[in-house]
PDB file of C-alpha atoms and ligand atoms in Angstrom:
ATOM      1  CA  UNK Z 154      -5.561  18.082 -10.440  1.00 71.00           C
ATOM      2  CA  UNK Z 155      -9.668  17.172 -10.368  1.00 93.00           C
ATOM      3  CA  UNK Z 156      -8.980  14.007  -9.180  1.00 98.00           C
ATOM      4  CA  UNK Z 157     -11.129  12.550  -6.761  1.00 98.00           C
ATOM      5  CA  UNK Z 158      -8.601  10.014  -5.618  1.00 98.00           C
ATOM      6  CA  UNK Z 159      -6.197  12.538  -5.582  1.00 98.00           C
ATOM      7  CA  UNK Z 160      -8.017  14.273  -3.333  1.00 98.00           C
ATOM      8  CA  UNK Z 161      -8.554  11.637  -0.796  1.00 98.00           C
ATOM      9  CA  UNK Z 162      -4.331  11.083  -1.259  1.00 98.00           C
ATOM     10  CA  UNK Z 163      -4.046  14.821   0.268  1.00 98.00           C
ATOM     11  CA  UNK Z 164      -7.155  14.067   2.803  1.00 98.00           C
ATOM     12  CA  UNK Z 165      -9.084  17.046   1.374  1.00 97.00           C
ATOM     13  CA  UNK Z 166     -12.037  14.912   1.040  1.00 97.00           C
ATOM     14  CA  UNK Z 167     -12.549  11.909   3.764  1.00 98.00           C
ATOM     15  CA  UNK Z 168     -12.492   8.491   3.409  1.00 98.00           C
ATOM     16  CA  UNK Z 169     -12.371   5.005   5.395  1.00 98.00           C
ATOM     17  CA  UNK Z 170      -8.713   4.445   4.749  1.00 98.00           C
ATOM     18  CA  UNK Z 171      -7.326   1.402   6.431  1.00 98.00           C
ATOM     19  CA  UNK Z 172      -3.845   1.062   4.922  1.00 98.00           C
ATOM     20  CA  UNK Z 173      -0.753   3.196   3.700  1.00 98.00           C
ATOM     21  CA  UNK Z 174       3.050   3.217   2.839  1.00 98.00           C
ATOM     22  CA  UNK Z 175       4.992   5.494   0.791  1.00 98.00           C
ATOM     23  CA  UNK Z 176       3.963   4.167  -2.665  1.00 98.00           C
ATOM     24  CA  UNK Z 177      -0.437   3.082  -1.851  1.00 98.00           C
ATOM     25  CA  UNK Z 178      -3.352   3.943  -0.300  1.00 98.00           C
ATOM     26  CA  UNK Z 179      -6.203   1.667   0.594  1.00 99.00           C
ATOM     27  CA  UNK Z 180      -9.742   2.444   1.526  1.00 99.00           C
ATOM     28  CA  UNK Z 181     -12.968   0.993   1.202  1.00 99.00           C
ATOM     29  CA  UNK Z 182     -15.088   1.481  -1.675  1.00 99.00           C
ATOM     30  CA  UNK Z 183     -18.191   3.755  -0.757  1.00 98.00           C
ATOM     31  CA  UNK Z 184     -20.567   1.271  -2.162  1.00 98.00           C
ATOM     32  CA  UNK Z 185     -19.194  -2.000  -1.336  1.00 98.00           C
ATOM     33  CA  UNK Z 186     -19.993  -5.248  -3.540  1.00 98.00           C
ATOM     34  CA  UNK Z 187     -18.537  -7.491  -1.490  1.00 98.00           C
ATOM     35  CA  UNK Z 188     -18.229  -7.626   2.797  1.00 98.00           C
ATOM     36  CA  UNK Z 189     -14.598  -6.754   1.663  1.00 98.00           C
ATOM     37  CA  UNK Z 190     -14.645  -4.628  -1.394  1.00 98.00           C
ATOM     38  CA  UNK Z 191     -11.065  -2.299  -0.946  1.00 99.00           C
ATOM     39  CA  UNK Z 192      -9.509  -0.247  -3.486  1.00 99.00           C
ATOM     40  CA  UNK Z 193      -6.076  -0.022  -3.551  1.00 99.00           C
ATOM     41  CA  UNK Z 194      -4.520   3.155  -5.750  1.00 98.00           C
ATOM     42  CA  UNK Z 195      -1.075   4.316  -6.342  1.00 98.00           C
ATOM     43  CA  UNK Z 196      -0.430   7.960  -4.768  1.00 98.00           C
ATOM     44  CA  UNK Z 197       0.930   8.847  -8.365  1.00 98.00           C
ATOM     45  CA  UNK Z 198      -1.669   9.947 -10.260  1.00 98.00           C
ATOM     46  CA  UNK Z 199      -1.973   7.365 -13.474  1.00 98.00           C
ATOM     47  CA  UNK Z 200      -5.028   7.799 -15.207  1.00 98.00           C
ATOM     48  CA  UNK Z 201      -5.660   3.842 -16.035  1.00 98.00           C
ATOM     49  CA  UNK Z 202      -4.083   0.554 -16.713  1.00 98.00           C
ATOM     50  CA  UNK Z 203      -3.104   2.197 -20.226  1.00 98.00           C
ATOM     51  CA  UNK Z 204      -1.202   4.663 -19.084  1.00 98.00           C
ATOM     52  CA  UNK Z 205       1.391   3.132 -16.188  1.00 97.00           C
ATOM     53  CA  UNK Z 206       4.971   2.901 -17.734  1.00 97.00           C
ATOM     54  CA  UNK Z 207       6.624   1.480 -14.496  1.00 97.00           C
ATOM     55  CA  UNK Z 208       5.728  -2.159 -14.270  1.00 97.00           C
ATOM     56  CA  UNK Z 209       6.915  -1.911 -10.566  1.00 97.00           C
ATOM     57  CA  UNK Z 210       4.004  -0.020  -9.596  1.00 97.00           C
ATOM     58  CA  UNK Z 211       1.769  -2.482 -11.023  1.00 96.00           C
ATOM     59  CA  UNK Z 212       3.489  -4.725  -8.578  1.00 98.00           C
ATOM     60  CA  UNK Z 213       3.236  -2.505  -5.507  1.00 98.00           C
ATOM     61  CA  UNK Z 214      -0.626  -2.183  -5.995  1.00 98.00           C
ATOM     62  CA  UNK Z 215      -0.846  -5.853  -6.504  1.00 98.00           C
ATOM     63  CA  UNK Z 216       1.597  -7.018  -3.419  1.00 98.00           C
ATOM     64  CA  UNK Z 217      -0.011  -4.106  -1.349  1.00 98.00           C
ATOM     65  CA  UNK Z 218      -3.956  -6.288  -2.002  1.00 98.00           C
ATOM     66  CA  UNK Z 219      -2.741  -9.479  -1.583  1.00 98.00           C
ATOM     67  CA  UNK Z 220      -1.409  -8.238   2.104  1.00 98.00           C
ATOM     68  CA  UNK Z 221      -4.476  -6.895   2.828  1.00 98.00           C
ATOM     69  CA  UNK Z 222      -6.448 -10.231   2.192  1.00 98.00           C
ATOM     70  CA  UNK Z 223      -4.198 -11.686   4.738  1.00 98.00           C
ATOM     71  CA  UNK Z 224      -5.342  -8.927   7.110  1.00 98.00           C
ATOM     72  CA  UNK Z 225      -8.894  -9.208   6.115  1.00 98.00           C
ATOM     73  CA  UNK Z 226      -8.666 -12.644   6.832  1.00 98.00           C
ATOM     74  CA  UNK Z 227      -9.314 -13.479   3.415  1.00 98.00           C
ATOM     75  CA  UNK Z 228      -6.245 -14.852   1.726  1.00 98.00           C
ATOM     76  CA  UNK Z 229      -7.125 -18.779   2.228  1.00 98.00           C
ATOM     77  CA  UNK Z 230     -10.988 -18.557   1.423  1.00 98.00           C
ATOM     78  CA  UNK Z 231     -10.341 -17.123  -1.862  1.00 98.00           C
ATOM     79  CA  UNK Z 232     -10.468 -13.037  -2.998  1.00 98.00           C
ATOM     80  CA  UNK Z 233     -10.433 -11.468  -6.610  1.00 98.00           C
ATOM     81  CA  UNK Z 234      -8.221  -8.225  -7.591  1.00 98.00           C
ATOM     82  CA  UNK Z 235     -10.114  -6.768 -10.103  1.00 98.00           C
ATOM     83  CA  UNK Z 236      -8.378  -3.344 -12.188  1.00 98.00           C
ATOM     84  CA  UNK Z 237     -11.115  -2.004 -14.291  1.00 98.00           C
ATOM     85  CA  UNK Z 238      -9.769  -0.255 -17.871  1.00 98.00           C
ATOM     86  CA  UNK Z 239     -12.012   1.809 -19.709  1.00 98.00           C
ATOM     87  CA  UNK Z 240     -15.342   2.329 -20.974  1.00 97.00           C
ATOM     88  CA  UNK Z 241     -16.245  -1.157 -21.670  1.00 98.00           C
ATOM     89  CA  UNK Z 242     -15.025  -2.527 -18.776  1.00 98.00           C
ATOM     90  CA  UNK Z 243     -16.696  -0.377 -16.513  1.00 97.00           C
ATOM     91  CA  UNK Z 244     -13.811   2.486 -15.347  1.00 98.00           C
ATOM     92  CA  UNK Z 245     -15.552   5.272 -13.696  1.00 98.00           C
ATOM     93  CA  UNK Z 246     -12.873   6.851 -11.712  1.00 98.00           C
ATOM     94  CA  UNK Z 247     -10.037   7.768 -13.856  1.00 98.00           C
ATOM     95  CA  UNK Z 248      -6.871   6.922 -11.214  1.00 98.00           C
ATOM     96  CA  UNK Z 249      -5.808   3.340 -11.319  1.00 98.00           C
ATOM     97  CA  UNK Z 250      -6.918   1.492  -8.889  1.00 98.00           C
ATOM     98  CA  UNK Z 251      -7.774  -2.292  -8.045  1.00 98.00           C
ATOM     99  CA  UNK Z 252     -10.470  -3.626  -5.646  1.00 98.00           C
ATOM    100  CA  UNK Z 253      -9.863  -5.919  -3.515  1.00 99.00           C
ATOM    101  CA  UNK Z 254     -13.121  -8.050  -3.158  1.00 98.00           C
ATOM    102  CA  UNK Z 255     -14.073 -11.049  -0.850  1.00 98.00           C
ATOM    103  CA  UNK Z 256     -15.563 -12.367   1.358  1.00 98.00           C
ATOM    104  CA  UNK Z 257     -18.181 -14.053  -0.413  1.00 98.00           C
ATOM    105  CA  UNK Z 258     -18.287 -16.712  -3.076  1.00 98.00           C
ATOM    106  CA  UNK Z 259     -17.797 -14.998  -6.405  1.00 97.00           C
ATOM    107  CA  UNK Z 260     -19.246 -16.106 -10.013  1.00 97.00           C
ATOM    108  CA  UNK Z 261     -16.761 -16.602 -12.648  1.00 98.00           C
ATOM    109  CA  UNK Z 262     -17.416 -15.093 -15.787  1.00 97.00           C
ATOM    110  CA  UNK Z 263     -17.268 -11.668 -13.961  1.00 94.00           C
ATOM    111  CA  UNK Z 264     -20.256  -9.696 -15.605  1.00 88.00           C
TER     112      UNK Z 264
HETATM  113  P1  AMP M 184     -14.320   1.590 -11.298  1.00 76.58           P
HETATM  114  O1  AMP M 184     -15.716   1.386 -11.803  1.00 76.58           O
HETATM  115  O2  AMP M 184     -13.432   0.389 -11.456  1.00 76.58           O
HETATM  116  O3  AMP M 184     -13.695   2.864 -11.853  1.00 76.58           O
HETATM  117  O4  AMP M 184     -14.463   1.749  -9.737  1.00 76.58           O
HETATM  118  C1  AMP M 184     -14.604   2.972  -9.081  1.00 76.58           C
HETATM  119  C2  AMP M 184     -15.004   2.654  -7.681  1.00 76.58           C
HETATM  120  O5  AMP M 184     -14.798   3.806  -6.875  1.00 76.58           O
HETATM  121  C3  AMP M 184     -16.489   2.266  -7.521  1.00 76.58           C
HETATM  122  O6  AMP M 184     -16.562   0.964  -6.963  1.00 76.58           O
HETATM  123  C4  AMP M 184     -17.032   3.330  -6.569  1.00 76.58           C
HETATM  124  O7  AMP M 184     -17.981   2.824  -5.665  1.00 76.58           O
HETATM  125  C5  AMP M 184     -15.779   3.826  -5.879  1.00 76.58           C
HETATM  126  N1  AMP M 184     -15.827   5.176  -5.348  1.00 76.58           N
HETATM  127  C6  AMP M 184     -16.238   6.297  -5.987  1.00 76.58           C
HETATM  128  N2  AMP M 184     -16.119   7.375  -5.200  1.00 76.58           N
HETATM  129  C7  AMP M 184     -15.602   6.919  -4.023  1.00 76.58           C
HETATM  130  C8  AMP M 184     -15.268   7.546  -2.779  1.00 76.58           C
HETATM  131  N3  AMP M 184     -15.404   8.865  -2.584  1.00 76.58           N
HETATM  132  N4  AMP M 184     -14.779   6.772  -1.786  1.00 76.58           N
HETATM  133  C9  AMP M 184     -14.651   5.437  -1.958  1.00 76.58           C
HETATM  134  N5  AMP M 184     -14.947   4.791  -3.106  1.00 76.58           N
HETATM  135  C10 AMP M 184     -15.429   5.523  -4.116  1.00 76.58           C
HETATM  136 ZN1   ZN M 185      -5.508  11.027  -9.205  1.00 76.58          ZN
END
C-alpha cells in the first residue's frame, strides 16, 4: 500500500507521534496551522470520509481528539476537529484523518 500514513502506522517513515491505542494514531502535522494542529487517523486504511462503512470508527477518531484536547490543555478554551473530504475541500492525503487544531482563536467561516 503507497500510503504515506500507512507508512508512518508501520514506523517505516518517522513521525512526532504522541498518542496510540489499538484502533488510532496521533501525530503532529508537519506544517502546523495552529500551536496544536494533530492529526488523528485510523490504523485501517480508509481512503476518505466517503469511503468508511463502520460509523464506530468515525467515533473512535472523534473520542480519540477530543481526549487529546484535554491533554493539550485545550478542551475548555475551545479546539476545532476538522476531517477534510476531497478535492474541494482541500484533501491531500488520501487516509482519513482529522486535525485536531487549537490553541489559538479560530475564524468561523473556515476558508
Ligand atoms: P488534508 O489537506 O486534510 O489532506 O491534510 C493533510 C495534512 O497532512 C496536512 O496538514 C499536511 O501538513 C499533513 N502531512 C503531510 N505529510 C505529513 C507527514 N509526513 N507528517 C505529518 N503530517 C503530514
Ligand atoms: Zn493508509
Amino acid at each position: 500500500m503507497d500510503c504515506l500514513f500507512c507508512k508512518i502506522i508501520a514506523r517505516s517513515i518517522p513521525a512526532t507521534i504522541v498518542a496510540e491505542d489499538d484502533h488510532c494514531l496521533a501525530f503532529r502535522d508537519i506544517n502546523p496551522q495552529a500551536p496544536t494542529h494533530i492529526l488523528v487517523i485510523p490504523k485501517e486504511h480508509v481512503p476518505s470520509l466517503n469511503e468508511m462503512t463502520d460509523p464506530a470508527l468515525a467515533g473512535r477518531v472523534l473520542a480519540f481528539a477530543r481526549d487529546l484536547a484535554v491533554k493539550e490543555g485545550i478542551a475548555d478554551r475551545g479546539y476545532r476537529v476538522v476531517i477534510n473530504t476531497n478535492a474541494e475541500a482541500g484533501q491531500t492525503m488520501f487516509h482519513l484523518h482529522a486535525h485536531l487544531l487549537g490553541g489559538r482563536e479560530q475564524g468561523w467561516p473556515p476558508g
